[in-house]
mmCIF file of C-alpha atoms in Angstrom:
data_model
loop_
_atom_site.group_PDB
_atom_site.id
_atom_site.type_symbol
_atom_site.label_atom_id
_atom_site.label_comp_id
_atom_site.label_asym_id
_atom_site.label_seq_id
_atom_site.Cartn_x
_atom_site.Cartn_y
_atom_site.Cartn_z
ATOM 1 C CA ILE A 21 93.209 128.510 57.348
ATOM 2 C CA GLY A 22 89.685 127.414 56.142
ATOM 3 C CA LEU A 23 85.876 128.067 56.440
ATOM 4 C CA GLY A 24 84.186 124.620 55.948
ATOM 5 C CA GLU A 25 85.219 123.248 52.459
ATOM 6 C CA THR A 26 86.939 126.498 51.403
ATOM 7 C CA THR A 27 90.501 127.524 52.201
ATOM 8 C CA LEU A 28 90.783 131.174 52.976
ATOM 9 C CA PHE A 29 94.207 131.533 53.574
ATOM 10 C CA HIS A 30 97.666 129.598 52.669
ATOM 11 C CA PHE A 31 100.979 130.253 55.172
ATOM 12 C CA PHE A 32 103.291 129.441 52.214
ATOM 13 C CA PRO A 33 102.567 129.424 48.564
ATOM 14 C CA THR A 34 102.353 125.976 46.783
ATOM 15 C CA TRP A 35 105.740 126.150 45.300
ATOM 16 C CA ILE A 36 107.340 125.981 48.875
ATOM 17 C CA TYR A 37 105.309 122.486 49.927
ATOM 18 C CA ASP A 38 106.493 121.126 46.128
ATOM 19 C CA ARG A 39 110.120 122.193 46.719
ATOM 20 C CA LEU A 40 110.380 120.867 50.354
ATOM 21 C CA ASN A 41 108.194 117.736 49.399
ATOM 22 C CA LEU A 42 105.891 118.290 52.327
ATOM 23 C CA THR A 43 102.686 117.706 49.950
ATOM 24 C CA HIS A 44 100.622 114.450 51.663
ATOM 25 C CA ARG A 45 102.872 113.687 54.534
ATOM 26 C CA LEU A 46 100.358 114.115 57.458
ATOM 27 C CA ALA A 47 101.783 111.367 59.647
ATOM 28 C CA ASP A 48 105.773 112.779 59.275
ATOM 29 C CA GLY A 49 104.067 116.576 60.143
ATOM 30 C CA MET A 50 102.253 114.748 63.103
ATOM 31 C CA ALA A 51 105.282 112.749 64.239
ATOM 32 C CA ILE A 52 107.458 115.903 64.253
ATOM 33 C CA HIS A 53 104.538 117.885 66.004
ATOM 34 C CA PHE A 54 104.418 115.251 68.675
ATOM 35 C CA LEU A 55 108.127 115.417 69.024
ATOM 36 C CA PHE A 56 108.070 119.209 70.030
ATOM 37 C CA MET A 57 104.868 118.627 72.106
ATOM 38 C CA TRP A 58 106.886 116.590 74.311
ATOM 39 C CA LEU A 59 109.857 118.822 74.707
ATOM 40 C CA PHE A 60 107.464 121.645 74.991
ATOM 41 C CA ALA A 61 105.729 119.720 77.839
ATOM 42 C CA ILE A 62 108.886 118.765 79.701
ATOM 43 C CA ASN A 63 110.224 122.115 79.461
ATOM 44 C CA GLY A 64 107.096 123.650 80.780
ATOM 45 C CA LEU A 65 106.823 120.977 83.575
ATOM 46 C CA LEU A 66 110.411 122.247 84.562
ATOM 47 C CA TYR A 67 110.024 125.778 84.604
ATOM 48 C CA VAL A 68 106.631 125.735 86.328
ATOM 49 C CA SER A 69 108.224 123.198 89.303
ATOM 50 C CA TYR A 70 111.628 125.304 89.218
ATOM 51 C CA THR A 71 109.273 128.738 89.595
ATOM 52 C CA LEU A 72 107.383 127.006 92.720
ATOM 53 C CA TRP A 73 110.317 125.520 94.080
ATOM 54 C CA SER A 74 112.683 128.907 94.093
ATOM 55 C CA GLY A 75 109.576 131.285 95.026
ATOM 56 C CA GLU A 76 110.326 133.027 91.741
ATOM 57 C CA TRP A 77 106.499 133.012 91.320
ATOM 58 C CA ARG A 78 105.991 135.731 93.811
ATOM 59 C CA TYR A 79 107.437 138.196 91.368
ATOM 60 C CA LEU A 80 105.776 136.848 88.386
ATOM 61 C CA PHE A 81 102.355 136.533 89.082
ATOM 62 C CA PRO A 82 100.450 139.885 88.530
ATOM 63 C CA ASP A 83 99.318 141.824 91.367
ATOM 64 C CA ARG A 84 96.504 144.556 91.384
ATOM 65 C CA ASN A 85 99.001 147.178 90.008
ATOM 66 C CA SER A 86 99.887 144.914 87.114
ATOM 67 C CA ILE A 87 97.542 146.365 84.615
ATOM 68 C CA ARG A 88 98.340 149.883 85.447
ATOM 69 C CA GLU A 89 101.817 149.223 85.056
ATOM 70 C CA ALA A 90 101.573 147.455 81.818
ATOM 71 C CA ILE A 91 99.497 150.289 80.276
ATOM 72 C CA GLN A 92 102.450 152.484 81.391
ATOM 73 C CA VAL A 93 105.093 150.306 79.668
ATOM 74 C CA ALA A 94 103.203 149.834 76.581
ATOM 75 C CA MET A 95 102.649 154.028 76.362
ATOM 76 C CA TYR A 96 106.331 154.411 77.075
ATOM 77 C CA ASP A 97 107.530 151.958 74.362
ATOM 78 C CA LEU A 98 105.286 153.141 71.821
ATOM 79 C CA ARG A 99 106.522 156.520 72.763
ATOM 80 C CA LEU A 100 103.211 157.642 73.764
ATOM 81 C CA SER A 101 104.199 159.081 76.770
ATOM 82 C CA LYS A 102 107.559 160.301 78.594
ATOM 83 C CA ILE A 103 107.071 159.102 81.865
ATOM 84 C CA HIS A 104 109.571 155.994 82.639
ATOM 85 C CA PRO A 105 107.742 152.911 84.074
ATOM 86 C CA PRO A 106 108.462 151.751 87.574
ATOM 87 C CA GLN A 107 111.796 149.561 87.669
ATOM 88 C CA THR A 108 111.193 146.315 89.243
ATOM 89 C CA LYS A 109 112.374 142.842 88.785
ATOM 90 C CA TYR A 110 109.335 142.087 86.167
ATOM 91 C CA ASN A 111 107.108 144.841 85.023
ATOM 92 C CA GLY A 112 103.663 144.534 84.975
ATOM 93 C CA ALA A 113 103.761 143.870 81.060
ATOM 94 C CA GLN A 114 106.014 140.998 81.806
ATOM 95 C CA LYS A 115 104.186 139.445 84.633
ATOM 96 C CA ILE A 116 100.878 139.585 82.680
ATOM 97 C CA ALA A 117 102.985 138.226 79.475
ATOM 98 C CA TYR A 118 104.506 135.413 81.388
ATOM 99 C CA THR A 119 101.552 134.188 83.208
ATOM 100 C CA SER A 120 99.580 134.361 79.878
ATOM 101 C CA ILE A 121 102.173 132.229 78.171
ATOM 102 C CA LEU A 122 101.930 129.741 81.209
ATOM 103 C CA LEU A 123 98.295 129.587 80.617
ATOM 104 C CA MET A 124 98.586 129.507 76.863
ATOM 105 C CA GLY A 125 100.870 126.427 77.419
ATOM 106 C CA ILE A 126 97.947 124.733 79.244
ATOM 107 C CA GLY A 127 95.327 125.529 76.904
ATOM 108 C CA SER A 128 97.548 124.134 73.797
ATOM 109 C CA LEU A 129 98.421 120.825 75.641
ATOM 110 C CA LEU A 130 94.537 120.405 76.436
ATOM 111 C CA THR A 131 93.437 121.529 73.060
ATOM 112 C CA GLY A 132 96.071 119.384 71.245
ATOM 113 C CA LEU A 133 94.779 116.236 73.477
ATOM 114 C CA ALA A 134 91.006 117.195 72.386
ATOM 115 C CA ILE A 135 92.543 117.151 68.816
ATOM 116 C CA TYR A 136 94.429 114.034 68.942
ATOM 117 C CA LYS A 137 91.873 112.047 70.989
ATOM 118 C CA PRO A 138 88.843 113.386 70.393
ATOM 119 C CA ILE A 139 86.652 110.158 71.238
ATOM 120 C CA GLN A 140 88.801 108.802 74.030
ATOM 121 C CA VAL A 141 88.622 112.004 75.788
ATOM 122 C CA GLY A 142 85.023 113.137 74.595
ATOM 123 C CA TRP A 143 84.669 114.972 77.900
ATOM 124 C CA LEU A 144 87.844 117.352 77.389
ATOM 125 C CA THR A 145 86.666 117.932 73.718
ATOM 126 C CA SER A 146 83.260 118.775 74.957
ATOM 127 C CA LEU A 147 84.553 121.041 77.499
ATOM 128 C CA VAL A 148 86.793 122.910 75.069
ATOM 129 C CA GLY A 149 83.749 123.601 72.642
ATOM 130 C CA GLY A 150 84.112 120.442 70.344
ATOM 131 C CA TYR A 151 86.343 119.238 68.067
ATOM 132 C CA GLU A 152 86.417 122.248 65.622
ATOM 133 C CA MET A 153 86.686 124.830 68.635
ATOM 134 C CA ALA A 154 89.794 122.753 69.814
ATOM 135 C CA ARG A 155 91.367 123.085 66.355
ATOM 136 C CA TRP A 156 90.285 126.957 66.179
ATOM 137 C CA LEU A 157 91.657 127.662 69.866
ATOM 138 C CA HIS A 158 94.922 125.463 69.285
ATOM 139 C CA PHE A 159 95.707 127.330 65.740
ATOM 140 C CA TRP A 160 95.284 130.911 67.751
ATOM 141 C CA LEU A 161 97.169 129.955 70.647
ATOM 142 C CA THR A 162 99.976 129.003 68.275
ATOM 143 C CA MET A 163 99.604 132.617 66.906
ATOM 144 C CA GLY A 164 99.728 133.837 70.219
ATOM 145 C CA TYR A 165 103.100 132.172 70.730
ATOM 146 C CA VAL A 166 104.417 133.683 67.535
ATOM 147 C CA ALA A 167 103.263 137.273 68.581
ATOM 148 C CA PHE A 168 104.795 136.663 72.236
ATOM 149 C CA PHE A 169 108.092 135.851 70.636
ATOM 150 C CA CYS A 170 108.442 138.673 68.219
ATOM 151 C CA ILE A 171 107.592 141.104 70.973
ATOM 152 C CA HIS A 172 109.765 139.626 73.290
ATOM 153 C CA ILE A 173 112.880 139.549 71.093
ATOM 154 C CA ALA A 174 112.170 142.982 69.906
ATOM 155 C CA GLN A 175 111.954 144.221 73.687
ATOM 156 C CA VAL A 176 115.321 142.314 74.575
ATOM 157 C CA VAL A 177 116.968 143.793 71.476
ATOM 158 C CA LYS A 178 115.756 147.418 72.469
ATOM 159 C CA THR A 179 117.492 147.345 75.892
ATOM 160 C CA GLY A 180 120.789 146.207 74.613
ATOM 161 C CA TRP A 181 123.137 143.455 73.859
ATOM 162 C CA ASN A 182 124.315 142.828 77.407
ATOM 163 C CA ASN A 183 120.388 142.019 78.274
ATOM 164 C CA PHE A 184 120.400 139.723 75.171
ATOM 165 C CA GLN A 185 123.450 137.955 76.501
ATOM 166 C CA GLY A 186 122.334 137.810 79.988
ATOM 167 C CA MET A 187 119.009 136.425 78.914
ATOM 168 C CA VAL A 188 120.522 133.471 76.856
ATOM 169 C CA THR A 189 123.233 132.779 79.565
ATOM 170 C CA GLY A 190 121.460 133.280 82.739
ATOM 171 C CA PHE A 191 123.951 135.399 84.036
ATOM 172 C CA ASP A 192 124.285 139.222 84.314
ATOM 173 C CA ILE A 193 127.029 140.730 82.313
ATOM 174 C CA PRO A 194 128.249 143.795 83.353
ATOM 175 C CA ALA A 195 128.681 146.543 80.735
ATOM 176 C CA LYS A 196 132.671 147.508 79.639
ATOM 177 C CA GLU A 197 133.747 150.308 80.967
ATOM 178 C CA VAL A 198 135.274 152.410 78.128
ATOM 179 C CA PRO A 199 138.536 154.240 78.899
ATOM 180 C CA GLY A 200 138.667 157.915 79.393
ATOM 181 C CA GLU A 201 135.046 158.130 79.907
#
C-alpha cells in the first residue's frame, strides 16, 4: 500500500517474493487476476440468476428489522447480551452481509474495469472518482471480502460441524443420535 511514491505497507516480506520468483512478473499476475475475475463474475451472475429465479431473494434482502436484528446478533455473538436473536432462515446480520457482498461484487467489477481500461471507459473511471480512487476502492473491496470470509467461517465453525457440512454440500445433515441419551 502506498501514498504517492512512498510504500507504507508490504503484505509479505521481500524474501517471500524472491523465494516464489514473483518479482517483476506483472503480466503473469494480471493474467491470473483476470482468470479469477471471470470465475468470480460468472459465479456471481449464476448466483444472482438463481436467487431471482427461485425467489430466494425475498429471504435475503434486508427489511426494516434487519439493522435491529443485526445488532442483536452481534451483541449475542460477542457475549454482551444473553438475549438470543430471532431464529429465521437468515437473520438480520446475514441479510445485510449477503446483500453487501452482492453490492461489493458489482463494485469490484466496475472498479476493476475502470482500472483495466481507464481511457476506453473514461466515463466509468470518472464515475468512481478517477483512476487512483478506483484502485483504492478496488483494494478495500478486496479487504472487505477477506473480512467477510473470516467472519463467515468463524460463524459457521461456531455453530458446529453439521452446519459446516450442510453449507459445503447444500443439504441439511441431521445430527446423529447417541445411544443411551
